[in-house]
């Protein structure tokens, strides 16, 4: 399967700062990556679909100006949480689809804590 | 509306027991069904199922899909404490993946 990395794995920041999370597809050229958020004891919530070379597609209720997604290459997508607030504290996970677009592989996730 | 439903929501068993986790779905344009295991980190891939009646097996885990009745099961035999996790089911309908809420499995020594 595809190997996906995320950086950083853990970040603590002050309220009002911006945080950038990188998602890399290490062995697969991903034209599409997904960004999820997961709160404790809840299932994954799709935030947006990141398409290489074009604008991301955001799910209903996700603020595109707050969660900036850039998919500048076939191996890298970034999610920037702008002006983070404590309620943005969550587990952010990216994924790529592979295997003829029928299988999804996840990165290890990034835990964000906003103080 | 496309949806994926998993049951039970949670399960507590003793080591050595066999468990069966269920995933039913109602989607348009089914492509595949996937099972993931999630511990205190991101989900890890277990199985992808596309055809009815063909069992996928990996060690003590196995899974099968019934496209007529629109469900899949994940079996774990001789459970171990390391099997404790949330098991997620997802259905791919092309570019969309719909996730169930997961089944939380706890295996007691």
Short mmCIF file of C-alpha atoms in Angstrom, two decimals:
data_model
loop_
_atom_site.label_atom_id
_atom_site.label_comp_id
_atom_site.label_asym_id
_atom_site.label_seq_id
_atom_site.Cartn_x
_atom_site.Cartn_y
_atom_site.Cartn_z
CA UNK A 1 0.00 0.00 0.00
CA UNK A 2 0.87 3.65 -0.20
CA UNK A 3 3.15 5.15 2.45
CA UNK A 4 1.96 8.47 3.81
CA UNK A 5 3.76 10.71 6.27
CA UNK A 6 2.62 13.74 8.20
CA UNK A 7 4.58 16.46 9.91
CA UNK A 8 4.50 17.44 12.66
CA UNK A 9 3.04 14.56 14.62
CA UNK A 10 2.33 16.79 17.61
CA UNK A 11 1.92 20.53 17.90
CA UNK A 12 0.98 22.80 20.77
CA UNK A 13 0.37 26.45 20.00
CA UNK A 14 -1.11 29.57 21.48
CA UNK A 15 -4.53 30.76 20.48
CA UNK A 16 -4.38 33.08 17.48
CA UNK A 17 -1.37 31.52 15.82
CA UNK A 18 -1.39 29.61 12.55
CA UNK A 19 -0.26 26.03 12.23
CA UNK A 20 0.82 24.27 9.04
CA UNK A 21 0.54 20.50 8.71
CA UNK A 22 2.28 18.67 5.88
CA UNK A 23 1.11 15.46 4.28
CA UNK A 24 3.45 13.59 1.99
CA UNK A 25 2.85 10.58 -0.20
CA UNK A 26 6.24 8.87 -0.11
CA UNK A 27 5.90 6.20 -2.76
CA UNK A 28 2.87 7.18 -4.76
CA UNK A 29 1.89 10.16 -6.84
CA UNK A 30 -1.35 11.31 -5.33
CA UNK A 31 -3.54 13.53 -7.44
CA UNK A 32 -6.08 13.47 -4.64
CA UNK A 33 -5.56 13.63 -0.91
CA UNK A 34 -8.15 13.89 1.82
CA UNK A 35 -8.00 15.80 5.08
CA UNK A 36 -9.93 14.53 8.08
CA UNK A 37 -10.44 15.73 11.60
CA UNK A 38 -11.22 13.45 14.48
CA UNK A 39 -12.36 14.46 17.94
CA UNK A 40 -11.93 12.05 20.88
CA UNK A 41 -14.13 9.00 20.70
CA UNK A 42 -15.66 10.13 17.43
CA UNK A 43 -15.32 8.88 13.92
CA UNK A 44 -13.37 10.58 11.16
CA UNK A 45 -14.90 13.72 9.74
CA UNK A 46 -13.93 14.61 6.21
CA UNK A 47 -12.90 18.25 5.99
CA UNK A 48 -11.83 18.60 2.40
CA UNK A 49 -10.59 16.88 -0.71
CA UNK A 50 -7.27 18.21 -1.91
CA UNK A 51 -6.65 18.09 -5.66
CA UNK A 52 -3.20 18.63 -7.11
CA UNK A 53 -2.97 21.88 -9.01
CA UNK A 54 -6.46 23.08 -8.24
CA UNK A 55 -8.54 24.38 -5.37
CA UNK A 56 -9.59 22.04 -2.62
CA UNK A 57 -13.18 20.96 -2.27
CA UNK A 58 -14.46 21.65 1.23
CA UNK A 59 -17.21 19.78 3.03
CA UNK A 60 -20.24 21.65 4.23
CA UNK A 61 -19.57 23.52 7.42
CA UNK A 62 -15.79 23.65 7.01
CA UNK A 63 -14.46 27.19 6.66
CA UNK A 64 -12.11 27.33 3.71
CA UNK A 65 -10.57 30.59 4.89
CA UNK A 66 -9.72 29.05 8.22
CA UNK A 67 -8.43 25.73 6.94
CA UNK A 68 -6.21 26.56 3.99
CA UNK A 69 -5.24 23.63 1.82
CA UNK A 70 -2.50 23.68 -0.76
CA UNK A 71 -1.75 20.68 -2.95
CA UNK A 72 1.19 22.03 -4.90
CA UNK A 73 2.68 18.75 -6.06
CA UNK A 74 1.75 15.11 -6.53
CA UNK A 75 3.43 14.19 -3.27
CA UNK A 76 2.65 17.07 -0.93
CA UNK A 77 -0.48 18.64 0.47
CA UNK A 78 -0.53 21.12 3.33
CA UNK A 79 -3.27 22.12 5.72
CA UNK A 80 -2.89 25.44 7.50
CA UNK A 81 -5.11 26.14 10.47
CA UNK A 82 -5.23 29.92 10.57
CA UNK A 83 -5.77 31.86 13.78
CA UNK A 84 -6.19 28.65 15.72
CA UNK A 85 -8.50 28.56 18.72
CA UNK A 86 -8.89 25.94 21.45
CA UNK A 87 -11.90 24.45 19.69
CA UNK A 88 -9.60 23.61 16.76
CA UNK A 89 -7.71 21.20 18.98
CA UNK A 90 -8.13 17.85 17.34
CA UNK A 91 -6.45 14.99 15.54
CA UNK A 92 -5.88 15.87 11.89
CA UNK A 93 -5.32 13.01 9.47
CA UNK A 94 -4.54 13.06 5.78
CA UNK A 95 -4.96 10.21 3.36
CA UNK A 96 -4.25 9.28 -0.23
CA UNK A 97 -6.23 6.99 -2.44
CA UNK A 98 -4.46 4.24 -4.33
CA UNK A 99 -5.10 0.87 -5.83
CA UNK A 100 -7.09 2.15 -8.76
CA UNK A 101 -8.68 4.78 -6.49
CA UNK A 102 -10.50 2.14 -4.48
CA UNK A 103 -8.32 2.03 -1.36
CA UNK A 104 -7.46 4.82 1.01
CA UNK A 105 -4.26 4.96 3.04
CA UNK A 106 -3.87 7.23 6.01
CA UNK A 107 -1.00 9.26 7.32
CA UNK A 108 -0.07 8.86 10.99
CA UNK A 109 -1.99 11.97 11.96
CA UNK A 110 -1.14 15.24 13.67
CA UNK A 111 -2.40 16.07 17.14
CA UNK A 112 -3.05 19.77 17.54
CA UNK A 113 -3.53 21.36 20.94
CA UNK A 114 -4.38 25.05 21.02
CA UNK A 115 -3.97 26.71 24.37
CA UNK B 1 -28.46 9.57 1.28
CA UNK B 2 -25.39 7.35 1.33
CA UNK B 3 -24.66 5.84 4.72
CA UNK B 4 -22.60 3.23 6.47
CA UNK B 5 -23.72 1.70 9.76
CA UNK B 6 -21.57 -0.40 12.03
CA UNK B 7 -22.66 -2.61 14.87
CA UNK B 8 -22.22 -3.09 17.68
CA UNK B 9 -20.94 0.30 18.75
CA UNK B 10 -18.80 -1.31 21.41
CA UNK B 11 -17.88 -4.77 22.51
CA UNK B 12 -16.00 -6.20 25.47
CA UNK B 13 -14.70 -9.77 25.26
CA UNK B 14 -12.19 -12.00 26.98
CA UNK B 15 -8.97 -13.13 25.43
CA UNK B 16 -9.51 -16.15 23.23
CA UNK B 17 -13.06 -15.25 22.28
CA UNK B 18 -14.15 -14.89 18.68
CA UNK B 19 -15.88 -11.67 17.63
CA UNK B 20 -17.87 -10.64 14.60
CA UNK B 21 -18.19 -7.00 13.66
CA UNK B 22 -20.87 -5.85 11.25
CA UNK B 23 -20.98 -3.17 8.61
CA UNK B 24 -24.06 -2.46 6.52
CA UNK B 25 -24.32 0.16 3.85
CA UNK B 26 -26.67 1.97 1.55
CA UNK B 27 -24.83 3.80 -1.19
CA UNK B 28 -25.13 4.56 -4.84
CA UNK B 29 -22.29 3.51 -7.09
CA UNK B 30 -20.52 1.04 -4.80
CA UNK B 31 -16.84 0.54 -5.62
CA UNK B 32 -15.29 -1.11 -2.58
CA UNK B 33 -15.63 -1.68 1.14
CA UNK B 34 -12.66 -1.21 3.41
CA UNK B 35 -11.90 -2.19 6.98
CA UNK B 36 -9.46 -0.28 9.15
CA UNK B 37 -8.10 -0.71 12.66
CA UNK B 38 -7.57 2.40 14.71
CA UNK B 39 -5.69 2.42 17.97
CA UNK B 40 -4.44 5.66 19.50
CA UNK B 41 -3.28 6.92 16.14
CA UNK B 42 -4.47 7.07 12.54
CA UNK B 43 -6.35 4.12 11.04
CA UNK B 44 -4.36 1.30 9.50
CA UNK B 45 -5.64 -0.60 6.51
CA UNK B 46 -6.88 -4.15 7.00
CA UNK B 47 -8.90 -5.29 3.99
CA UNK B 48 -10.45 -4.10 0.79
CA UNK B 49 -13.45 -6.01 -0.52
CA UNK B 50 -15.01 -5.63 -3.92
CA UNK B 51 -16.61 -8.98 -4.71
CA UNK B 52 -19.30 -10.89 -2.87
CA UNK B 53 -18.52 -14.16 -1.19
CA UNK B 54 -14.74 -14.00 -1.42
CA UNK B 55 -13.17 -14.13 2.00
CA UNK B 56 -10.14 -12.02 2.70
CA UNK B 57 -7.94 -13.42 5.44
CA UNK B 58 -4.94 -12.18 7.36
CA UNK B 59 -3.89 -14.24 10.33
CA UNK B 60 -6.73 -14.31 12.82
CA UNK B 61 -8.71 -11.68 10.95
CA UNK B 62 -11.03 -12.38 8.07
CA UNK B 63 -13.70 -10.48 6.25
CA UNK B 64 -16.37 -11.12 3.67
CA UNK B 65 -18.74 -9.00 1.65
CA UNK B 66 -22.35 -9.62 0.64
CA UNK B 67 -23.27 -7.18 -2.10
CA UNK B 68 -26.79 -8.51 -2.36
CA UNK B 69 -27.63 -7.91 1.29
CA UNK B 70 -25.31 -4.87 1.44
CA UNK B 71 -23.17 -5.81 4.38
CA UNK B 72 -19.77 -7.03 5.41
CA UNK B 73 -18.46 -8.77 8.50
CA UNK B 74 -15.06 -8.72 10.10
CA UNK B 75 -14.19 -11.77 12.15
CA UNK B 76 -11.44 -11.96 14.71
CA UNK B 77 -10.69 -15.37 16.18
CA UNK B 78 -8.72 -16.13 19.35
CA UNK B 79 -8.73 -12.48 20.31
CA UNK B 80 -5.75 -10.95 22.08
CA UNK B 81 -5.42 -7.76 24.09
CA UNK B 82 -3.58 -6.24 21.15
CA UNK B 83 -6.77 -6.48 19.13
CA UNK B 84 -8.33 -3.80 21.34
CA UNK B 85 -9.06 -0.91 19.01
CA UNK B 86 -11.77 0.84 17.07
CA UNK B 87 -12.57 -0.95 13.83
CA UNK B 88 -13.78 1.31 11.06
CA UNK B 89 -15.67 0.33 7.96
CA UNK B 90 -15.68 2.59 4.91
CA UNK B 91 -17.38 2.38 1.55
CA UNK B 92 -15.91 3.91 -1.58
CA UNK B 93 -18.36 5.24 -4.15
CA UNK B 94 -15.81 6.64 -6.56
CA UNK B 95 -14.21 9.75 -5.16
CA UNK B 96 -16.14 9.60 -1.90
CA UNK B 97 -15.42 7.45 1.12
CA UNK B 98 -18.21 7.04 3.66
CA UNK B 99 -17.17 5.93 7.12
CA UNK B 100 -19.17 4.19 9.79
CA UNK B 101 -18.86 5.38 13.37
CA UNK B 102 -16.73 2.37 14.22
CA UNK B 103 -16.94 -0.51 16.65
CA UNK B 104 -14.87 -0.17 19.79
CA UNK B 105 -13.47 -3.55 20.76
CA UNK B 106 -11.95 -4.15 24.18
CA UNK B 107 -10.25 -7.47 24.86
CA UNK B 108 -9.82 -8.27 28.54
CA UNK B 109 -6.93 -10.52 29.61
#
